XYZ file of C-alpha atoms in Angstrom:
471
model
C 73.292 93.465 89.445
C 71.319 90.497 90.684
C 68.705 91.429 93.220
C 68.604 89.917 96.691
C 65.588 87.732 95.927
C 63.731 86.951 99.134
C 67.003 87.584 100.957
C 67.548 84.610 103.328
C 64.795 82.027 103.613
C 61.780 83.663 105.278
C 60.908 80.578 107.374
C 64.524 80.453 108.607
C 64.646 84.059 109.802
C 61.244 83.717 111.472
C 62.492 80.657 113.342
C 65.607 82.587 114.363
C 63.442 85.481 115.569
C 61.253 83.030 117.503
C 64.288 81.479 119.191
C 65.772 84.876 120.002
C 62.418 86.078 121.318
C 62.217 83.151 123.713
C 65.693 83.962 125.023
C 64.679 87.604 125.484
C 61.577 86.455 127.360
C 63.754 84.530 129.821
C 65.592 87.772 130.634
C 62.528 89.928 131.255
C 62.765 89.473 135.016
C 66.486 90.209 134.913
C 66.673 93.492 132.977
C 64.455 96.471 133.856
C 62.288 97.812 131.023
C 62.719 94.720 128.857
C 59.255 93.348 129.603
C 57.670 96.802 129.255
C 59.375 97.447 125.919
C 58.096 94.150 124.505
C 54.599 94.584 125.946
C 51.802 93.510 123.593
C 54.075 92.090 120.893
C 54.540 88.592 119.498
C 57.574 86.663 120.647
C 59.086 86.991 117.163
C 58.861 90.792 117.446
C 60.851 90.967 120.698
C 64.180 91.427 118.855
C 62.785 94.452 117.024
C 61.519 95.905 120.297
C 64.869 95.255 121.982
C 66.851 97.119 119.334
C 64.412 100.026 118.977
C 64.095 100.464 122.733
C 67.861 100.299 123.193
C 68.354 103.044 120.594
C 66.119 105.442 122.524
C 67.533 104.457 125.924
C 71.103 104.670 124.653
C 70.517 108.110 123.181
C 69.475 109.252 126.650
C 72.940 108.051 127.725
C 74.611 110.389 125.213
C 76.911 111.769 127.931
C 78.522 108.334 128.409
C 81.594 106.945 126.653
C 83.399 103.614 126.430
C 86.519 102.077 124.862
C 86.422 99.360 122.211
C 89.056 96.788 121.239
C 89.621 98.578 117.916
C 91.629 101.743 118.640
C 91.098 101.648 122.419
C 92.795 105.034 122.734
C 89.610 106.611 121.368
C 86.537 107.194 123.514
C 83.460 105.749 121.813
C 79.865 106.909 122.038
C 76.629 104.909 122.021
C 75.608 105.122 118.365
C 72.505 103.609 116.749
C 71.040 103.331 113.275
C 68.003 101.065 113.681
C 65.552 100.124 110.920
C 62.451 98.131 111.929
C 61.294 96.470 108.703
C 57.970 94.743 108.110
C 55.067 94.473 105.712
C 52.090 96.811 106.199
C 50.001 95.822 109.204
C 52.714 93.855 111.002
C 52.670 96.070 114.101
C 55.604 98.414 113.489
C 53.652 101.201 115.218
C 54.890 99.962 118.596
C 58.046 101.995 117.914
C 55.998 105.200 117.996
C 54.815 104.305 121.495
C 58.376 103.639 122.623
C 59.570 106.922 121.173
C 56.900 108.939 122.974
C 57.635 107.222 126.288
C 61.407 106.917 126.202
C 62.458 110.035 124.305
C 60.454 112.299 126.617
C 63.464 114.036 128.251
C 64.997 114.768 124.838
C 61.699 115.966 123.378
C 61.046 118.318 126.301
C 64.344 120.152 126.028
C 63.997 120.252 122.246
C 60.514 121.735 122.520
C 61.907 124.581 124.619
C 64.569 125.201 121.985
C 62.068 125.110 119.120
C 59.828 127.589 120.937
C 62.803 129.919 121.346
C 63.530 129.722 117.616
C 59.889 130.426 116.710
C 59.835 133.458 119.022
C 62.979 134.755 117.349
C 61.435 134.322 113.908
C 58.394 136.349 114.968
C 60.622 139.087 116.378
C 62.677 139.120 113.183
C 59.539 139.434 111.031
C 58.295 142.294 113.190
C 61.700 143.983 112.834
C 61.476 143.660 109.031
C 57.888 144.944 108.998
C 59.009 147.910 111.094
C 61.507 149.016 108.461
C 64.520 147.352 110.098
C 64.811 150.115 112.650
C 67.547 149.613 115.197
C 69.493 146.426 115.674
C 67.676 143.275 114.651
C 67.057 140.401 117.081
C 70.063 138.150 117.603
C 69.553 134.558 116.545
C 69.637 132.263 119.596
C 71.487 128.967 119.836
C 69.026 126.799 121.767
C 69.428 123.115 122.510
C 67.412 121.241 119.868
C 67.992 117.512 119.470
C 64.975 116.162 117.554
C 63.918 116.861 113.959
C 61.228 115.690 111.558
C 62.174 114.089 108.240
C 61.472 117.383 106.479
C 64.483 119.230 107.903
C 66.910 121.286 105.816
C 70.644 120.637 105.739
C 71.403 124.001 107.305
C 68.986 123.663 110.226
C 70.024 120.093 111.052
C 73.742 120.839 111.005
C 73.396 124.071 112.985
C 71.393 122.315 115.693
C 73.909 119.470 115.813
C 76.795 121.924 116.196
C 74.921 123.845 118.918
C 73.882 120.743 120.912
C 76.635 121.068 123.523
C 76.571 120.391 127.257
C 79.193 120.651 129.987
C 79.860 117.087 131.164
C 82.375 116.470 133.957
C 83.819 119.929 133.379
C 84.272 119.616 129.601
C 82.183 120.502 126.547
C 80.473 117.510 124.994
C 78.312 117.286 121.880
C 74.988 115.544 122.459
C 73.370 113.216 119.952
C 70.615 114.334 117.648
C 67.706 111.859 117.537
C 65.514 111.209 114.506
C 62.493 108.958 114.325
C 60.093 108.452 111.431
C 57.385 105.863 110.896
C 57.916 105.630 107.137
C 61.380 104.951 105.780
C 60.232 106.019 102.321
C 59.261 109.345 103.869
C 62.800 109.950 105.083
C 64.089 109.238 101.588
C 61.554 111.096 99.455
C 61.268 114.273 101.525
C 64.947 115.087 101.077
C 66.397 116.690 97.976
C 69.102 114.998 95.943
C 71.607 117.505 97.339
C 71.043 115.916 100.752
C 71.463 112.484 99.149
C 68.866 111.007 101.496
C 71.202 111.747 104.414
C 73.091 108.565 103.591
C 76.517 110.138 103.962
C 75.544 111.529 107.375
C 74.033 108.222 108.453
C 77.301 106.486 107.622
C 79.501 109.022 109.386
C 77.315 108.910 112.489
C 78.354 105.301 113.129
C 81.839 106.353 114.248
C 81.066 110.061 114.832
C 83.344 110.954 111.941
C 84.236 114.513 110.989
C 82.336 116.321 108.264
C 81.949 119.907 107.177
C 79.845 122.498 105.403
C 80.994 125.369 103.179
C 78.710 127.343 100.855
C 79.087 130.690 99.192
C 75.795 132.218 100.361
C 76.223 134.821 103.089
C 73.941 133.104 105.626
C 75.798 129.787 105.556
C 78.522 129.115 108.096
C 81.877 127.609 107.166
C 82.062 124.864 109.763
C 83.534 121.438 110.477
C 81.853 119.088 112.904
C 81.641 115.510 114.066
C 78.388 113.701 113.364
C 76.527 112.762 116.556
C 73.200 111.429 115.342
C 71.068 108.414 116.249
C 68.085 107.453 114.137
C 65.264 104.903 114.242
C 63.048 104.338 111.213
C 60.251 101.908 110.456
C 59.377 100.855 106.941
C 58.577 98.115 104.477
C 61.046 95.734 102.813
C 60.643 97.690 99.575
C 61.546 100.914 101.351
C 64.699 99.262 102.676
C 65.502 98.054 99.163
C 65.266 101.640 97.931
C 67.809 102.570 100.572
C 70.182 99.600 100.316
C 70.309 97.282 97.326
C 72.675 95.286 95.163
C 73.929 98.397 93.397
C 75.056 100.272 96.505
C 75.598 97.682 99.242
C 79.336 98.303 99.061
C 79.004 101.914 100.294
C 79.127 100.637 103.885
C 75.736 101.699 105.219
C 74.443 98.117 105.386
C 77.003 97.035 107.998
C 76.517 100.215 110.021
C 72.793 99.794 110.630
C 70.690 97.260 112.495
C 67.802 96.232 110.244
C 65.467 94.016 112.257
C 62.474 92.317 110.567
C 58.977 92.078 111.983
C 57.221 88.689 111.821
C 54.476 87.956 109.313
C 50.857 88.249 110.451
C 49.872 84.718 109.313
C 46.237 85.901 109.148
C 46.112 86.270 112.912
C 43.924 88.899 114.574
C 45.419 91.127 117.219
C 44.074 90.502 120.751
C 40.792 92.246 121.471
C 41.187 94.802 124.241
C 38.470 95.695 126.744
C 36.653 98.869 125.797
C 36.193 99.752 129.466
C 39.980 100.058 129.725
C 40.114 102.734 127.030
C 41.809 105.860 128.283
C 43.561 104.061 131.142
C 47.319 104.240 130.899
C 49.103 100.939 131.628
C 51.372 100.947 134.669
C 54.237 99.874 132.418
C 54.286 103.341 130.829
C 55.321 104.982 134.087
C 58.101 102.432 134.499
C 59.477 103.338 131.080
C 59.276 107.067 131.825
C 61.019 106.589 135.164
C 63.973 104.793 133.634
C 64.156 107.290 130.780
C 64.563 110.058 133.339
C 67.237 108.112 135.185
C 69.285 107.258 132.113
C 69.148 110.893 130.981
C 71.319 111.720 134.017
C 74.076 109.183 133.301
C 77.533 110.390 132.331
C 81.152 109.282 132.334
C 83.252 106.440 130.933
C 81.552 103.057 131.235
C 83.632 100.222 132.804
C 82.645 97.478 130.346
C 85.934 95.777 129.455
C 84.338 92.329 129.944
C 81.693 93.137 127.333
C 84.369 94.347 124.932
C 86.286 91.092 125.422
C 83.067 89.169 124.720
C 82.591 91.091 121.464
C 86.163 90.361 120.425
C 85.758 86.660 121.145
C 82.440 86.456 119.269
C 83.918 88.257 116.233
C 87.011 86.047 116.256
C 84.952 82.846 116.230
C 82.606 84.178 113.536
C 85.565 85.230 111.405
C 87.079 81.759 111.731
C 83.766 80.229 110.635
C 83.676 82.594 107.658
C 87.193 81.538 106.668
C 86.277 77.876 106.932
C 83.213 78.466 104.769
C 85.174 80.788 102.471
C 82.354 83.307 102.942
C 83.542 86.799 102.074
C 79.987 87.962 102.805
C 80.125 86.775 106.426
C 83.615 88.223 106.760
C 82.489 91.740 105.917
C 79.153 91.538 107.760
C 80.523 90.354 111.108
C 83.157 93.046 111.607
C 80.822 95.736 112.983
C 78.368 93.491 114.795
C 80.270 93.881 118.071
C 79.402 97.566 118.283
C 75.721 96.662 118.469
C 76.529 94.018 121.045
C 77.800 96.867 123.226
C 75.349 99.603 122.291
C 72.177 97.518 122.622
C 73.121 95.692 125.809
C 74.633 98.579 127.795
C 71.424 100.512 128.605
C 69.826 97.368 130.054
C 72.977 96.314 131.877
C 73.370 99.696 133.553
C 69.713 99.564 134.643
C 70.273 96.095 136.080
C 73.274 97.321 138.096
C 71.825 100.780 138.764
C 72.459 101.002 142.508
C 76.065 99.880 142.096
C 76.603 102.358 139.260
C 75.149 105.211 141.281
C 77.078 104.418 144.460
C 80.431 103.199 143.151
C 80.574 103.998 139.438
C 81.220 100.313 138.677
C 79.327 97.553 136.866
C 79.709 93.968 138.089
C 79.199 92.368 134.698
C 78.489 88.644 135.027
C 77.771 85.658 132.795
C 74.155 86.730 132.311
C 75.273 90.091 130.911
C 77.798 88.399 128.611
C 75.148 85.968 127.385
C 72.804 88.904 126.725
C 75.495 90.667 124.694
C 76.129 87.484 122.711
C 72.400 87.060 122.014
C 72.267 90.579 120.608
C 75.224 89.926 118.321
C 73.612 86.700 117.092
C 70.414 88.612 116.269
C 72.316 91.327 114.436
C 74.305 88.823 112.383
C 71.216 86.783 111.478
C 69.435 89.937 110.327
C 72.455 91.114 108.343
C 72.490 87.783 106.518
C 68.746 87.924 105.933
C 68.592 91.411 104.447
C 72.023 91.856 102.881
C 73.739 88.464 102.664
C 72.863 87.744 99.036
C 73.845 91.269 97.995
C 77.296 90.743 99.475
C 77.657 87.298 97.929
C 76.912 88.668 94.473
C 79.191 91.642 95.096
C 82.173 89.424 95.862
C 81.320 86.988 93.061
C 81.288 89.778 90.492
C 83.335 92.504 92.169
C 85.539 93.124 89.145
C 82.758 93.418 86.618
C 79.744 94.685 88.597
C 79.770 98.024 86.837
C 80.325 96.450 83.437
C 77.079 94.505 83.827
C 75.086 97.702 83.376
C 74.322 98.859 79.869
C 75.335 102.469 80.368
C 75.089 103.342 76.686
C 71.308 103.192 76.965
C 71.209 105.268 80.127
C 73.515 108.139 79.193
C 73.173 110.315 76.152
C 76.000 112.111 74.334
C 74.949 115.299 76.108
C 75.266 113.617 79.509
C 78.752 112.367 78.637
C 79.727 115.859 77.522
C 78.488 117.336 80.801
C 80.558 114.851 82.768
C 83.657 115.625 80.693
C 83.298 119.399 81.165
C 83.305 119.231 84.941
C 86.609 119.473 86.854
C 88.002 116.575 88.862
C 86.319 117.968 91.980
C 83.219 120.151 91.935
C 80.164 121.336 93.850
C 76.518 121.527 92.831
C 76.904 125.286 92.422
C 79.816 124.779 90.019
C 77.794 122.249 88.021
C 74.979 124.794 87.707
C 77.329 127.565 86.552
C 79.635 125.543 84.298
C 76.899 123.546 82.582
C 74.195 126.209 82.551
C 71.682 123.973 84.356
C 68.840 124.694 86.698
C 69.540 123.862 90.342
C 66.984 121.025 90.380
C 68.391 119.489 87.183
C 71.941 119.586 88.524
C 70.863 117.998 91.807
C 69.082 115.131 90.046
C 72.041 114.541 87.732
C 74.524 114.498 90.631
C 72.293 112.234 92.699
C 72.094 109.768 89.818
C 75.865 109.810 89.297
C 76.429 109.225 93.009
C 74.043 106.283 93.061
C 75.643 104.668 90.005
C 79.235 105.221 91.097
C 80.405 107.804 88.554
C 81.320 110.222 91.336
C 82.032 110.051 95.060
C 81.361 112.558 97.846
C 84.486 112.715 100.057
C 83.076 115.662 102.049
C 79.626 117.150 102.310
C 78.388 118.631 98.983
C 81.830 118.294 97.358
C 82.057 115.675 94.623
C 84.945 113.868 92.936
C 84.969 111.989 89.640
C 85.480 108.253 89.981
C 87.104 107.962 86.532
C 85.266 104.802 85.654
C 84.964 103.702 82.066
C 81.275 104.489 82.052
C 80.631 107.856 80.505
């Protein structure tokens, strides 16, 4: 399939980022934390800071819900999948600073949970070394909400299932939060059986139900809803490994916010005074203060005006897409409204904090609606920049995309025979047993088939043949 060469025009997106950055700058005295989040960055990088900061702030608001114009009977959560994308040396490291400052409340409770798990492991080892005398230590279920990229399926899912709090008298699952400074790291450190977490990343957007069932005695048979927010930084090539012309139709592209960083243009970063080394800027304490406040928020958010704004923006954009006969814009604009809500809400609730605390209301005004609209414009521009050409090619060649690949060169007779021997639905374990393969070989084979569309994964680790005329 044709690659998304240079995506949208680079000068165009940089001008759009510049314009958006100037609008964000105008709002820095209106919304708490906005100036602090953008501190030290170029104007063109303000959109990236806005989205990354909102993801951390919104995850602190995990105990809040809202209703959207699509299926308003369902309570929605604040969900984020944010990718900050830039060439090496473009300043993506600012996200690390934001994570350390804003995710503090989540990290602290997770550290307590991780310490509890490590103590249990030491007790269990001592029990084994002592000949398993008496009853072994019982495995705890601590609250752990943060994980490194190198996290096993079992650990991640168990912690997500156990991350429960009592909110307004009812049990509520809290979001997991993942952050990594190298998108390639999050891809390469996972086995093919995990499929780079893509299926979980997609289901997290609407907190869809998933499940886990394995035959080994230590694995639980469990169903769960995916509550997981993630922020990654990486290069354009790393993003292309994740989303490209061959897999854009799987839906991940429209579920994430991929925000580009501006080019360096051979500019040096400002020289800081050495005598200030070791002194923490006052802005850091402001960020920590608001992080602590937002971590206490709970309840249904009264944001019907914002929802109406999202509906109106989507309606106008859809009409423009119809006029332009742009199927690409049609598919890309449908989920933009969710980011209009999710990115703006943390800042809006900070702006109206006293009212929210005293009355539980939010007097949303024209400034808030304009802010929401600005966020949707940024998201749509970035969708077009990174994925627009992929979608255009997809719709131009939808009926023969798969036929454009010379599969005869890629799949041997043996590979075709393996595919034919498998049942309509199967697991990795069945592929190992039925085909006589090593676990690693089966995982690589299944991962390749998933990527190329020969099979689908309707539920976790259960695969279904696509019955394409390919093998």
